[in-house]
Every structure is written in C-alpha cells, then in structure tokens.
Amino acid sequence: MDRVDLWSRVRLVCAIAALTMTLACCSRAADKAFDLQAILELNVGTTLGQCRAVPVDLGDKQGILLAYCEDAEVDPYVEMFFFPKHAMKLMVFALDGTQLWKKELGPGVIPGIWFTPVFPFDLDGEGVDEIWYVNNADDEHPLSLRGRRLERLDAKTGQSLGQWPWPEVDSNQSPSHTFRNFILGGQVKGKPILITAQGTYGPMKLQAWNPDMSQRWQHEIKRDTPGARGSHMCSVVDINNDGIDEVLWGERCIELDKGKELFCADRDSYNAHSDVVQPVLDRSTNRWFIYTCREGGSAAPRVALFDDTGRRIWGDLKEGHMDMGWTARLGDHGEQIAMAIRIGSKSAGQKGFFRKGVEEFTYDAFTGRPHKLAFSIFCTLPVDLNGDGIHELYRGLAEGDGAVLDHTGKPIATIGGHAGMASKFMARPGEQILAYYPDGTIRIWADRNAEDSPIAKARYSHPFYRANQKLTATGYNLINLTGL
C-alpha cells in the first residue's frame, strides 16, 4: 500500500471516529476510575539530572532509548551554561526492562539537547532503527566545531556504523546561536529522508540525506532573510496530504523532497523565533493548523494560529516572552484547548530551570476565544492515559510537582519525577508516561483500566503520530503529539 492510500484510509478512520466521539467519550470508562500504576521500573545505576527518552524499533521487539547524565541540562546560553562534571550516556532497554547496551560518550560531548540531539530512525529501510546523534571527535575541545560528527549506531548493540562531518555553521555567533543542533526525519512517498539542521536565532541551515548518505538538498536561511527564525521544536507533518512530509522550521514550512519552502507565516511582520510551533488537526475537516507561542520580536502577536497555507486565523498578546505552550483535547468531547505561558524571567544551572513572573493564557484553539480553566496548567504535559480521546495532564515538566490531573483538573495521582516522554509506546490500552527520578530510577506509568476508543486508535495509527513520537530526544518536542 502506498502512502497516499494509507492517508485515504486514515482520513476515513478519522472521519468515522470524529462522528462517534461523543459516544466514545461517554461509554469509556466514564464509569471506570483511573488505576494509575508503575508497570515497569528500572535503575540506570547513577543519579539523574537530565534524561531524554524515545521509543526504538528493534525489528523483532520494541525498546526505549535513554540519553542521560548526572548533570542537569546544559544550555549554550552563556548565562545558563555551566561546565558538566559527568559524561553523557546512551542506553537501550527492551520493554521487559532488559538492558541491551549502554554507552558512555566521550569528554568532548556536552550533555545537552542542543549540543547533542539523538534520534532513532530507520533510514536504510530494513525495519530496524539506527541511532543518530551529534558526536564530537575532539575530546580536548568540547566547543569544537570541526570535531563534530553525525554518528550512526546499531540500535541493537550500540556499535558505531559510521561517522560523517557535521555541517559547518557560522562561527561568528554567540554560543547560544552556534550550538543549536537538530536531527529529524520524514517520508517522501514512502521513502525515508534524514534531516540535519543547525540554528534557531540567526543564520540557519537544513540538509536532507538519502539512505546512501548522499546529500539530497540543503536549505539555507541567511541572517538577513526576511521572516521568522527557527523554533525549539521541529514537528514533521504532511501538511497538504500529498504523501510528502514537511518540517515546520519555526513558522516556515519546508517540504522534504526538494527542500522547497511552501510558506512562511507572517513573513512581513515577524522576524524572531518561536518557543512553540505545533501542528493541530481539525478532525472535522482533516485539515492541519499551526499553533505558535513566540518569545519576542516585533509587534506581531505573541500567540497565534495559522492555517495550512500560513494564513493567520487569530492572534493575541502583543508583548512578553511566551515560554511554554501546547494544544490538547481538554474539552468534554475532545475539543482542542490552547495554552500559553508568559514569563518575566528564566534561569538555569546545575539545579535545572526556574521561571518567575508566570502568567497563564488559555483559548479555544480554533477560534482564539478565551477559555478559562479552573486550574493551573503550568508545567503540564498532556497524555491520554485511559484511551478515551481526551487528555489528562502530567505536571512533570520543569518545576512541576509530578501530579496527574484529569481534563477538569481533578487529581488522579501524584507520581513525582520528571517527564521523559508520554505516548503509546507499549502494547496496552492508553498512552503511557515514562518518568525519571533523581536517584536514577525510571518508571513507566499506565492506567490499568484503560480502554482505547476508536478516536484513540485513529491517533495511534496516524503517520504524524508515528513520525513525531521519535522526536523526544531532539529539540523540545515532548508536546508534539497533543495537537493530533
């Protein structure tokens, strides 16, 4: 079956699921209480200051990749950067908890998502992911640009399968601008394409690689190119349903076949970067929209929704630093609610990230009408634990307390920890939470009473879900799936 046929089937499933949404939500286990339990627990053998997690396809089984370190996340911004005392590690374990391999990276590798993105992706099409990451061959110089390499590992063993020079960046920039690396991937008519990218705030480049590692194209956005800069996210979405994926590079939509820009939203009025750029699907029309939360820039709105051609639908707020945001299905019948967090300041170091002057804004996602919630959504990650198509919220981001709430804000449980990922990565109903804890413990949490509704099953099988589920160890992509 080619990808166009698959899309047609997915669209039909989504349409049927949308029609039965109310029935699915009511019949769920509205009558069943949540039974949130830790269904798997392991320990990495060291304390954890940071941990990224992402599902890995191992051919005969599924696994999870961890990228972790005793130190907190190291950010390249000079007022947040600190010298790490420990090496970054990679580990893959099977879903029964068996460790398959562990690899300690060299002293030139800085343990931070912007220095060292990690991405599992089956580029050769053999049914098993390879592990791609940015290595540094220069052990003596952690900030070396010439020493950086794109490395490919065997996902089953951790053995190196090759290295390639990491594409050059303009070194005449601050460290915060220089060290912003991404690795992602998508499909072009069913064929895998690997993407490497550099930059967020100034000049930016993206490169596409074929399965034989020949360069397919390069897309360059120069320092003075009009329009938006990048984002801390890099969603992959077939925005026009033509079988060719696009990457949302900030408010720029770039197709993956030839690297052509399809549009740049607010090109004439906005030239800064967005913390959040998230695809949002309108199930009633099967049409994509793009929700953005912007950190700064000109007088363009800080919070906005665009359609699949880059036309602005609505916007709000003219000033301030929007630092967090998502859309999630929090309405009683799965309606999309958008949230944005505006902050006064932010700091980071060995103890993690901290924000002051927090303000919360919530909207009907498709109209922009204010939609007041009776509870705080700060530091929350949406996740559909019971499979009814409506999101619960795990307060496991940044300064969160680890509580889990239902869509009305009612407490379900407190599991503590920090979010490594939240999606359906185990063969059981509902989505799961992978949480990590300072003592090195990894716990996977699931609702034992979960039952997957038709709308939930349609989400899990959607090409967008499968593509973006693999992006949780590159960029700030933990929330990508919640717009689906």
JSON list of N, CA, C and O in Angstrom, two decimals, residues 385-406:
[
{"chain": "A", "resi": 385, "resn": "LEU", "atom": "N", "xyz": [-4.20, 8.87, 29.11]},
{"chain": "A", "resi": 385, "resn": "LEU", "atom": "CA", "xyz": [-3.88, 7.66, 29.86]},
{"chain": "A", "resi": 385, "resn": "LEU", "atom": "C", "xyz": [-4.96, 6.59, 29.75]},
{"chain": "A", "resi": 385, "resn": "LEU", "atom": "O", "xyz": [-4.66, 5.39, 29.74]},
{"chain": "A", "resi": 386, "resn": "ASN", "atom": "N", "xyz": [-6.22, 7.00, 29.67]},
{"chain": "A", "resi": 386, "resn": "ASN", "atom": "CA", "xyz": [-7.29, 5.99, 29.67]},
{"chain": "A", "resi": 386, "resn": "ASN", "atom": "C", "xyz": [-7.81, 5.65, 28.28]},
{"chain": "A", "resi": 386, "resn": "ASN", "atom": "O", "xyz": [-8.70, 4.82, 28.13]},
{"chain": "A", "resi": 387, "resn": "GLY", "atom": "N", "xyz": [-7.28, 6.29, 27.24]},
{"chain": "A", "resi": 387, "resn": "GLY", "atom": "CA", "xyz": [-7.64, 5.93, 25.87]},
{"chain": "A", "resi": 387, "resn": "GLY", "atom": "C", "xyz": [-8.98, 6.42, 25.39]},
{"chain": "A", "resi": 387, "resn": "GLY", "atom": "O", "xyz": [-9.49, 5.94, 24.37]},
{"chain": "A", "resi": 388, "resn": "ASP", "atom": "N", "xyz": [-9.57, 7.43, 26.07]},
{"chain": "A", "resi": 388, "resn": "ASP", "atom": "CA", "xyz": [-10.89, 7.90, 25.65]},
{"chain": "A", "resi": 388, "resn": "ASP", "atom": "C", "xyz": [-10.85, 9.04, 24.66]},
{"chain": "A", "resi": 388, "resn": "ASP", "atom": "O", "xyz": [-11.89, 9.55, 24.24]},
{"chain": "A", "resi": 389, "resn": "GLY", "atom": "N", "xyz": [-9.65, 9.48, 24.24]},
{"chain": "A", "resi": 389, "resn": "GLY", "atom": "CA", "xyz": [-9.53, 10.58, 23.29]},
{"chain": "A", "resi": 389, "resn": "GLY", "atom": "C", "xyz": [-9.48, 11.95, 23.92]},
{"chain": "A", "resi": 389, "resn": "GLY", "atom": "O", "xyz": [-9.44, 12.96, 23.23]},
{"chain": "A", "resi": 390, "resn": "ILE", "atom": "N", "xyz": [-9.52, 12.01, 25.25]},
{"chain": "A", "resi": 390, "resn": "ILE", "atom": "CA", "xyz": [-9.42, 13.27, 26.00]},
{"chain": "A", "resi": 390, "resn": "ILE", "atom": "C", "xyz": [-8.16, 13.20, 26.85]},
{"chain": "A", "resi": 390, "resn": "ILE", "atom": "O", "xyz": [-7.86, 12.18, 27.46]},
{"chain": "A", "resi": 391, "resn": "HIS", "atom": "N", "xyz": [-7.43, 14.30, 26.87]},
{"chain": "A", "resi": 391, "resn": "HIS", "atom": "CA", "xyz": [-6.14, 14.28, 27.55]},
{"chain": "A", "resi": 391, "resn": "HIS", "atom": "C", "xyz": [-6.26, 14.44, 29.07]},
{"chain": "A", "resi": 391, "resn": "HIS", "atom": "O", "xyz": [-7.07, 15.22, 29.56]},
{"chain": "A", "resi": 392, "resn": "GLU", "atom": "N", "xyz": [-5.39, 13.71, 29.75]},
{"chain": "A", "resi": 392, "resn": "GLU", "atom": "CA", "xyz": [-5.07, 14.02, 31.14]},
{"chain": "A", "resi": 392, "resn": "GLU", "atom": "C", "xyz": [-3.81, 14.88, 31.13]},
{"chain": "A", "resi": 392, "resn": "GLU", "atom": "O", "xyz": [-3.21, 15.11, 30.07]},
{"chain": "A", "resi": 393, "resn": "LEU", "atom": "N", "xyz": [-3.39, 15.36, 32.28]},
{"chain": "A", "resi": 393, "resn": "LEU", "atom": "CA", "xyz": [-2.23, 16.25, 32.37]},
{"chain": "A", "resi": 393, "resn": "LEU", "atom": "C", "xyz": [-1.27, 15.76, 33.44]},
{"chain": "A", "resi": 393, "resn": "LEU", "atom": "O", "xyz": [-1.67, 15.55, 34.59]},
{"chain": "A", "resi": 394, "resn": "TYR", "atom": "N", "xyz": [-0.01, 15.59, 33.03]},
{"chain": "A", "resi": 394, "resn": "TYR", "atom": "CA", "xyz": [1.05, 15.21, 33.96]},
{"chain": "A", "resi": 394, "resn": "TYR", "atom": "C", "xyz": [1.92, 16.44, 34.22]},
{"chain": "A", "resi": 394, "resn": "TYR", "atom": "O", "xyz": [2.51, 16.99, 33.30]},
{"chain": "A", "resi": 395, "resn": "ARG", "atom": "N", "xyz": [1.94, 16.87, 35.48]},
{"chain": "A", "resi": 395, "resn": "ARG", "atom": "CA", "xyz": [2.72, 18.06, 35.83]},
{"chain": "A", "resi": 395, "resn": "ARG", "atom": "C", "xyz": [4.16, 17.63, 36.12]},
{"chain": "A", "resi": 395, "resn": "ARG", "atom": "O", "xyz": [4.66, 17.70, 37.22]},
{"chain": "A", "resi": 396, "resn": "GLY", "atom": "N", "xyz": [4.83, 17.19, 35.03]},
{"chain": "A", "resi": 396, "resn": "GLY", "atom": "CA", "xyz": [6.17, 16.64, 35.15]},
{"chain": "A", "resi": 396, "resn": "GLY", "atom": "C", "xyz": [7.23, 17.41, 34.42]},
{"chain": "A", "resi": 396, "resn": "GLY", "atom": "O", "xyz": [8.36, 16.93, 34.25]},
{"chain": "A", "resi": 397, "resn": "LEU", "atom": "N", "xyz": [6.90, 18.64, 33.95]},
{"chain": "A", "resi": 397, "resn": "LEU", "atom": "CA", "xyz": [7.87, 19.47, 33.25]},
{"chain": "A", "resi": 397, "resn": "LEU", "atom": "C", "xyz": [8.48, 20.49, 34.20]},
{"chain": "A", "resi": 397, "resn": "LEU", "atom": "O", "xyz": [7.80, 21.00, 35.11]},
{"chain": "A", "resi": 398, "resn": "ALA", "atom": "N", "xyz": [9.75, 20.80, 33.98]},
{"chain": "A", "resi": 398, "resn": "ALA", "atom": "CA", "xyz": [10.44, 21.87, 34.71]},
{"chain": "A", "resi": 398, "resn": "ALA", "atom": "C", "xyz": [10.18, 21.82, 36.20]},
{"chain": "A", "resi": 398, "resn": "ALA", "atom": "O", "xyz": [10.53, 20.85, 36.86]},
{"chain": "A", "resi": 399, "resn": "GLU", "atom": "N", "xyz": [9.47, 22.83, 36.74]},
{"chain": "A", "resi": 399, "resn": "GLU", "atom": "CA", "xyz": [9.24, 22.92, 38.18]},
{"chain": "A", "resi": 399, "resn": "GLU", "atom": "C", "xyz": [7.98, 22.20, 38.65]},
{"chain": "A", "resi": 399, "resn": "GLU", "atom": "O", "xyz": [7.47, 22.44, 39.73]},
{"chain": "A", "resi": 400, "resn": "GLY", "atom": "N", "xyz": [7.47, 21.28, 37.84]},
{"chain": "A", "resi": 400, "resn": "GLY", "atom": "CA", "xyz": [6.24, 20.58, 38.19]},
{"chain": "A", "resi": 400, "resn": "GLY", "atom": "C", "xyz": [6.40, 19.66, 39.39]},
{"chain": "A", "resi": 400, "resn": "GLY", "atom": "O", "xyz": [7.51, 19.22, 39.72]},
{"chain": "A", "resi": 401, "resn": "ASP", "atom": "N", "xyz": [5.28, 19.35, 40.06]},
{"chain": "A", "resi": 401, "resn": "ASP", "atom": "CA", "xyz": [5.31, 18.54, 41.28]},
{"chain": "A", "resi": 401, "resn": "ASP", "atom": "C", "xyz": [5.01, 17.07, 41.04]},
{"chain": "A", "resi": 401, "resn": "ASP", "atom": "O", "xyz": [4.91, 16.28, 41.99]},
{"chain": "A", "resi": 402, "resn": "GLY", "atom": "N", "xyz": [4.83, 16.67, 39.76]},
{"chain": "A", "resi": 402, "resn": "GLY", "atom": "CA", "xyz": [4.60, 15.26, 39.47]},
{"chain": "A", "resi": 402, "resn": "GLY", "atom": "C", "xyz": [3.17, 14.80, 39.63]},
{"chain": "A", "resi": 402, "resn": "GLY", "atom": "O", "xyz": [2.89, 13.59, 39.58]},
{"chain": "A", "resi": 403, "resn": "ALA", "atom": "N", "xyz": [2.22, 15.73, 39.81]},
{"chain": "A", "resi": 403, "resn": "ALA", "atom": "CA", "xyz": [0.81, 15.35, 39.94]},
{"chain": "A", "resi": 403, "resn": "ALA", "atom": "C", "xyz": [0.23, 15.00, 38.57]},
{"chain": "A", "resi": 403, "resn": "ALA", "atom": "O", "xyz": [0.66, 15.51, 37.53]},
{"chain": "A", "resi": 404, "resn": "VAL", "atom": "N", "xyz": [-0.77, 14.13, 38.56]},
{"chain": "A", "resi": 404, "resn": "VAL", "atom": "CA", "xyz": [-1.52, 13.79, 37.36]},
{"chain": "A", "resi": 404, "resn": "VAL", "atom": "C", "xyz": [-2.96, 14.21, 37.58]},
{"chain": "A", "resi": 404, "resn": "VAL", "atom": "O", "xyz": [-3.58, 13.87, 38.60]},
{"chain": "A", "resi": 405, "resn": "LEU", "atom": "N", "xyz": [-3.53, 14.97, 36.62]},
{"chain": "A", "resi": 405, "resn": "LEU", "atom": "CA", "xyz": [-4.87, 15.53, 36.71]},
{"chain": "A", "resi": 405, "resn": "LEU", "atom": "C", "xyz": [-5.73, 15.01, 35.57]},
{"chain": "A", "resi": 405, "resn": "LEU", "atom": "O", "xyz": [-5.22, 14.71, 34.48]},
{"chain": "A", "resi": 406, "resn": "ASP", "atom": "N", "xyz": [-7.04, 14.93, 35.79]},
{"chain": "A", "resi": 406, "resn": "ASP", "atom": "CA", "xyz": [-7.91, 14.66, 34.64]},
{"chain": "A", "resi": 406, "resn": "ASP", "atom": "C", "xyz": [-8.16, 15.97, 33.89]},
{"chain": "A", "resi": 406, "resn": "ASP", "atom": "O", "xyz": [-7.63, 17.03, 34.26]}
]
